Amino acid sequence: MLHSPRINTIKLNNLLYRGALAFLCLLLISLLSGCGSKKTGESTNAETDNSSNAGESSADSNPSLLASTDDLNLRSDDSEHYSFEYGGITYTAEFQGNSWRIYDSYRIMNHEDMLLICQALTAEHPIPTADGKGNRTIEDLAHEWDQHNFAFTLLPEGSEWKERARHVDLNPEDQGKELMDFVLGNEQESAS
């Protein structure tokens, strides 16, 4: 089927936009991870911080609000729809088959608090690994959440991808994925 030049131009512009976005994400990740920012033998604060991975928030800029999972006041009426308290806000989490969706998760930026929230949720319903041979760790789940938050901060307002990153879906399929895996996955999904 032949496409008009206008449609081909729109598709090319979309591909260029996605390519530029992917490049900017890679550039930002390399800058945040300290790539090329030190001389041999020098150390950076990021190297001594437990949450120095790209997208993972520092405890200094986003202090922990939780001492334990009890601070969340996690509750449910039906074992699928849950709510918890964090920073004076009530959040909603839904268990959907084999995954958790945390609504407005982008607002929670402290990695240690993400670990406690993931611990509380997986105590209710664990998330299987991608191969189905075990359960995902809270560290892996919190890392995925960090990647969503990082994407949310990078993407422009009004972007469909930004809206997707607003709520984290912790599921088996996304085990071990990095930001670029999500970007490239969305790009392939949009191209088809």
PDB file of N, CA, C and O in Angstrom, residues 39-78:
ATOM      1  N   LYS A  39      38.564  11.657  36.932  1.00  0.00           N
ATOM      2  CA  LYS A  39      39.877  11.171  36.531  1.00  0.00           C
ATOM      3  C   LYS A  39      40.146   9.877  37.263  1.00  0.00           C
ATOM      4  O   LYS A  39      39.563   9.595  38.304  1.00  0.00           O
ATOM      5  N   THR A  40      41.067   9.086  36.764  1.00  0.00           N
ATOM      6  CA  THR A  40      41.411   7.828  37.400  1.00  0.00           C
ATOM      7  C   THR A  40      41.813   8.079  38.846  1.00  0.00           C
ATOM      8  O   THR A  40      42.585   8.973  39.144  1.00  0.00           O
ATOM      9  N   GLY A  41      41.253   7.275  39.743  1.00  0.00           N
ATOM     10  CA  GLY A  41      41.586   7.393  41.149  1.00  0.00           C
ATOM     11  C   GLY A  41      40.669   8.322  41.930  1.00  0.00           C
ATOM     12  O   GLY A  41      40.684   8.305  43.151  1.00  0.00           O
ATOM     13  N   GLU A  42      39.886   9.160  41.251  1.00  0.00           N
ATOM     14  CA  GLU A  42      38.961  10.043  41.947  1.00  0.00           C
ATOM     15  C   GLU A  42      37.667   9.304  42.208  1.00  0.00           C
ATOM     16  O   GLU A  42      37.292   8.413  41.467  1.00  0.00           O
ATOM     17  N   SER A  43      36.973   9.672  43.273  1.00  0.00           N
ATOM     18  CA  SER A  43      35.661   9.086  43.518  1.00  0.00           C
ATOM     19  C   SER A  43      34.633  10.199  43.536  1.00  0.00           C
ATOM     20  O   SER A  43      34.968  11.361  43.725  1.00  0.00           O
ATOM     21  N   THR A  44      33.396   9.812  43.309  1.00  0.00           N
ATOM     22  CA  THR A  44      32.311  10.788  43.338  1.00  0.00           C
ATOM     23  C   THR A  44      31.362  10.422  44.457  1.00  0.00           C
ATOM     24  O   THR A  44      31.372   9.297  44.955  1.00  0.00           O
ATOM     25  N   ASN A  45      30.517  11.341  44.857  1.00  0.00           N
ATOM     26  CA  ASN A  45      29.520  11.054  45.878  1.00  0.00           C
ATOM     27  C   ASN A  45      28.589   9.948  45.430  1.00  0.00           C
ATOM     28  O   ASN A  45      28.134   9.160  46.234  1.00  0.00           O
ATOM     29  N   ALA A  46      28.303   9.879  44.140  1.00  0.00           N
ATOM     30  CA  ALA A  46      27.389   8.862  43.630  1.00  0.00           C
ATOM     31  C   ALA A  46      27.929   7.460  43.867  1.00  0.00           C
ATOM     32  O   ALA A  46      27.180   6.520  44.050  1.00  0.00           O
ATOM     33  N   GLU A  47      29.261   7.304  43.885  1.00  0.00           N
ATOM     34  CA  GLU A  47      29.837   5.984  44.081  1.00  0.00           C
ATOM     35  C   GLU A  47      29.673   5.495  45.513  1.00  0.00           C
ATOM     36  O   GLU A  47      29.664   4.299  45.771  1.00  0.00           O
ATOM     37  N   THR A  48      29.560   6.409  46.449  1.00  0.00           N
ATOM     38  CA  THR A  48      29.411   6.005  47.837  1.00  0.00           C
ATOM     39  C   THR A  48      27.957   5.969  48.266  1.00  0.00           C
ATOM     40  O   THR A  48      27.649   5.516  49.353  1.00  0.00           O
ATOM     41  N   ASP A  49      27.049   6.425  47.411  1.00  0.00           N
ATOM     42  CA  ASP A  49      25.624   6.430  47.708  1.00  0.00           C
ATOM     43  C   ASP A  49      25.032   5.083  47.310  1.00  0.00           C
ATOM     44  O   ASP A  49      25.281   4.581  46.230  1.00  0.00           O
ATOM     45  N   ASN A  50      24.239   4.468  48.170  1.00  0.00           N
ATOM     46  CA  ASN A  50      23.619   3.180  47.860  1.00  0.00           C
ATOM     47  C   ASN A  50      22.720   3.239  46.653  1.00  0.00           C
ATOM     48  O   ASN A  50      22.495   2.248  45.990  1.00  0.00           O
ATOM     49  N   SER A  51      22.162   4.396  46.352  1.00  0.00           N
ATOM     50  CA  SER A  51      21.183   4.494  45.264  1.00  0.00           C
ATOM     51  C   SER A  51      21.735   5.318  44.113  1.00  0.00           C
ATOM     52  O   SER A  51      21.100   6.202  43.616  1.00  0.00           O
ATOM     53  N   SER A  52      22.935   4.979  43.666  1.00  0.00           N
ATOM     54  CA  SER A  52      23.573   5.778  42.631  1.00  0.00           C
ATOM     55  C   SER A  52      23.196   5.360  41.223  1.00  0.00           C
ATOM     56  O   SER A  52      23.676   5.935  40.267  1.00  0.00           O
ATOM     57  N   ASN A  53      22.362   4.345  41.049  1.00  0.00           N
ATOM     58  CA  ASN A  53      21.949   3.950  39.709  1.00  0.00           C
ATOM     59  C   ASN A  53      21.149   5.065  39.068  1.00  0.00           C
ATOM     60  O   ASN A  53      20.479   5.827  39.738  1.00  0.00           O
ATOM     61  N   ALA A  54      21.217   5.119  37.741  1.00  0.00           N
ATOM     62  CA  ALA A  54      20.475   6.165  37.023  1.00  0.00           C
ATOM     63  C   ALA A  54      19.013   6.107  37.399  1.00  0.00           C
ATOM     64  O   ALA A  54      18.386   5.065  37.351  1.00  0.00           O
ATOM     65  N   GLY A  55      18.481   7.248  37.786  1.00  0.00           N
ATOM     66  CA  GLY A  55      17.073   7.307  38.113  1.00  0.00           C
ATOM     67  C   GLY A  55      16.760   7.055  39.565  1.00  0.00           C
ATOM     68  O   GLY A  55      15.681   7.353  40.023  1.00  0.00           O
ATOM     69  N   GLU A  56      17.693   6.464  40.305  1.00  0.00           N
ATOM     70  CA  GLU A  56      17.418   6.206  41.707  1.00  0.00           C
ATOM     71  C   GLU A  56      17.738   7.447  42.504  1.00  0.00           C
ATOM     72  O   GLU A  56      18.791   8.039  42.367  1.00  0.00           O
ATOM     73  N   SER A  57      16.816   7.836  43.360  1.00  0.00           N
ATOM     74  CA  SER A  57      16.927   9.101  44.062  1.00  0.00           C
ATOM     75  C   SER A  57      17.834   9.000  45.265  1.00  0.00           C
ATOM     76  O   SER A  57      17.921   7.980  45.919  1.00  0.00           O
ATOM     77  N   SER A  58      18.510  10.070  45.540  1.00  0.00           N
ATOM     78  CA  SER A  58      19.403  10.146  46.676  1.00  0.00           C
ATOM     79  C   SER A  58      18.601  10.426  47.935  1.00  0.00           C
ATOM     80  O   SER A  58      17.633  11.161  47.929  1.00  0.00           O
ATOM     81  N   ALA A  59      19.057   9.849  49.043  1.00  0.00           N
ATOM     82  CA  ALA A  59      18.363  10.054  50.314  1.00  0.00           C
ATOM     83  C   ALA A  59      18.458  11.511  50.750  1.00  0.00           C
ATOM     84  O   ALA A  59      17.606  11.999  51.465  1.00  0.00           O
ATOM     85  N   ASP A  60      19.504  12.215  50.317  1.00  0.00           N
ATOM     86  CA  ASP A  60      19.669  13.612  50.708  1.00  0.00           C
ATOM     87  C   ASP A  60      18.588  14.500  50.098  1.00  0.00           C
ATOM     88  O   ASP A  60      18.057  15.375  50.762  1.00  0.00           O
ATOM     89  N   SER A  61      18.268  14.307  48.825  1.00  0.00           N
ATOM     90  CA  SER A  61      17.305  15.170  48.161  1.00  0.00           C
ATOM     91  C   SER A  61      15.859  14.763  48.435  1.00  0.00           C
ATOM     92  O   SER A  61      14.961  15.576  48.307  1.00  0.00           O
ATOM     93  N   ASN A  62      15.633  13.520  48.803  1.00  0.00           N
ATOM     94  CA  ASN A  62      14.293  13.010  49.098  1.00  0.00           C
ATOM     95  C   ASN A  62      14.374  12.154  50.349  1.00  0.00           C
ATOM     96  O   ASN A  62      14.510  10.942  50.261  1.00  0.00           O
ATOM     97  N   PRO A  63      14.282  12.767  51.520  1.00  0.00           N
ATOM     98  CA  PRO A  63      14.463  12.005  52.757  1.00  0.00           C
ATOM     99  C   PRO A  63      13.391  10.934  52.927  1.00  0.00           C
ATOM    100  O   PRO A  63      12.249  11.095  52.490  1.00  0.00           O
ATOM    101  N   SER A  64      13.786   9.861  53.569  1.00  0.00           N
ATOM    102  CA  SER A  64      12.867   8.768  53.852  1.00  0.00           C
ATOM    103  C   SER A  64      11.780   9.233  54.807  1.00  0.00           C
ATOM    104  O   SER A  64      12.033   9.966  55.757  1.00  0.00           O
ATOM    105  N   LEU A  65      10.557   8.800  54.526  1.00  0.00           N
ATOM    106  CA  LEU A  65       9.423   9.118  55.391  1.00  0.00           C
ATOM    107  C   LEU A  65       8.953   7.894  56.170  1.00  0.00           C
ATOM    108  O   LEU A  65       8.031   7.991  56.976  1.00  0.00           O
ATOM    109  N   LEU A  66       9.577   6.729  55.904  1.00  0.00           N
ATOM    110  CA  LEU A  66       9.133   5.484  56.516  1.00  0.00           C
ATOM    111  C   LEU A  66      10.238   4.866  57.368  1.00  0.00           C
ATOM    112  O   LEU A  66      11.392   4.817  56.953  1.00  0.00           O
ATOM    113  N   ALA A  67       9.844   4.376  58.531  1.00  0.00           N
ATOM    114  CA  ALA A  67      10.779   3.625  59.366  1.00  0.00           C
ATOM    115  C   ALA A  67      10.557   2.117  59.184  1.00  0.00           C
ATOM    116  O   ALA A  67      11.475   1.325  59.338  1.00  0.00           O
ATOM    117  N   SER A  68       9.324   1.746  58.851  1.00  0.00           N
ATOM    118  CA  SER A  68       8.988   0.341  58.624  1.00  0.00           C
ATOM    119  C   SER A  68       7.743   0.265  57.750  1.00  0.00           C
ATOM    120  O   SER A  68       7.084   1.281  57.493  1.00  0.00           O
ATOM    121  N   THR A  69       7.384  -0.941  57.353  1.00  0.00           N
ATOM    122  CA  THR A  69       6.186  -1.127  56.536  1.00  0.00           C
ATOM    123  C   THR A  69       4.921  -0.769  57.317  1.00  0.00           C
ATOM    124  O   THR A  69       3.905  -0.415  56.716  1.00  0.00           O
ATOM    125  N   ASP A  70       4.992  -0.829  58.635  1.00  0.00           N
ATOM    126  CA  ASP A  70       3.826  -0.465  59.460  1.00  0.00           C
ATOM    127  C   ASP A  70       3.415   0.986  59.243  1.00  0.00           C
ATOM    128  O   ASP A  70       2.240   1.334  59.382  1.00  0.00           O
ATOM    129  N   ASP A  71       4.392   1.854  58.926  1.00  0.00           N
ATOM    130  CA  ASP A  71       4.094   3.273  58.716  1.00  0.00           C
ATOM    131  C   ASP A  71       3.170   3.516  57.520  1.00  0.00           C
ATOM    132  O   ASP A  71       2.587   4.589  57.398  1.00  0.00           O
ATOM    133  N   LEU A  72       3.050   2.532  56.650  1.00  0.00           N
ATOM    134  CA  LEU A  72       2.216   2.678  55.451  1.00  0.00           C
ATOM    135  C   LEU A  72       0.723   2.552  55.739  1.00  0.00           C
ATOM    136  O   LEU A  72      -0.095   3.035  54.963  1.00  0.00           O
ATOM    137  N   ASN A  73       0.389   1.849  56.818  1.00  0.00           N
ATOM    138  CA  ASN A  73      -1.009   1.575  57.117  1.00  0.00           C
ATOM    139  C   ASN A  73      -1.703   0.936  55.899  1.00  0.00           C
ATOM    140  O   ASN A  73      -2.771   1.368  55.474  1.00  0.00           O
ATOM    141  N   LEU A  74      -1.047  -0.084  55.326  1.00  0.00           N
ATOM    142  CA  LEU A  74      -1.580  -0.788  54.154  1.00  0.00           C
ATOM    143  C   LEU A  74      -2.882  -1.485  54.528  1.00  0.00           C
ATOM    144  O   LEU A  74      -2.972  -2.166  55.541  1.00  0.00           O
ATOM    145  N   ARG A  75      -3.890  -1.283  53.675  1.00  0.00           N
ATOM    146  CA  ARG A  75      -5.186  -1.892  53.949  1.00  0.00           C
ATOM    147  C   ARG A  75      -5.896  -2.263  52.636  1.00  0.00           C
ATOM    148  O   ARG A  75      -5.618  -1.690  51.596  1.00  0.00           O
ATOM    149  N   SER A  76      -6.819  -3.235  52.781  1.00  0.00           N
ATOM    150  CA  SER A  76      -7.582  -3.690  51.615  1.00  0.00           C
ATOM    151  C   SER A  76      -8.919  -4.220  52.068  1.00  0.00           C
ATOM    152  O   SER A  76      -9.042  -4.798  53.139  1.00  0.00           O
ATOM    153  N   ASP A  77      -9.920  -4.041  51.224  1.00  0.00           N
ATOM    154  CA  ASP A  77     -11.238  -4.600  51.497  1.00  0.00           C
ATOM    155  C   ASP A  77     -11.466  -5.905  50.741  1.00  0.00           C
ATOM    156  O   ASP A  77     -12.305  -6.701  51.125  1.00  0.00           O
ATOM    157  N   ASP A  78     -10.717  -6.117  49.651  1.00  0.00           N
ATOM    158  CA  ASP A  78     -11.030  -7.265  48.797  1.00  0.00           C
ATOM    159  C   ASP A  78      -9.810  -8.039  48.294  1.00  0.00           C
ATOM    160  O   ASP A  78      -9.934  -8.850  47.400  1.00  0.00           O
TER     161      ASP A  78
END
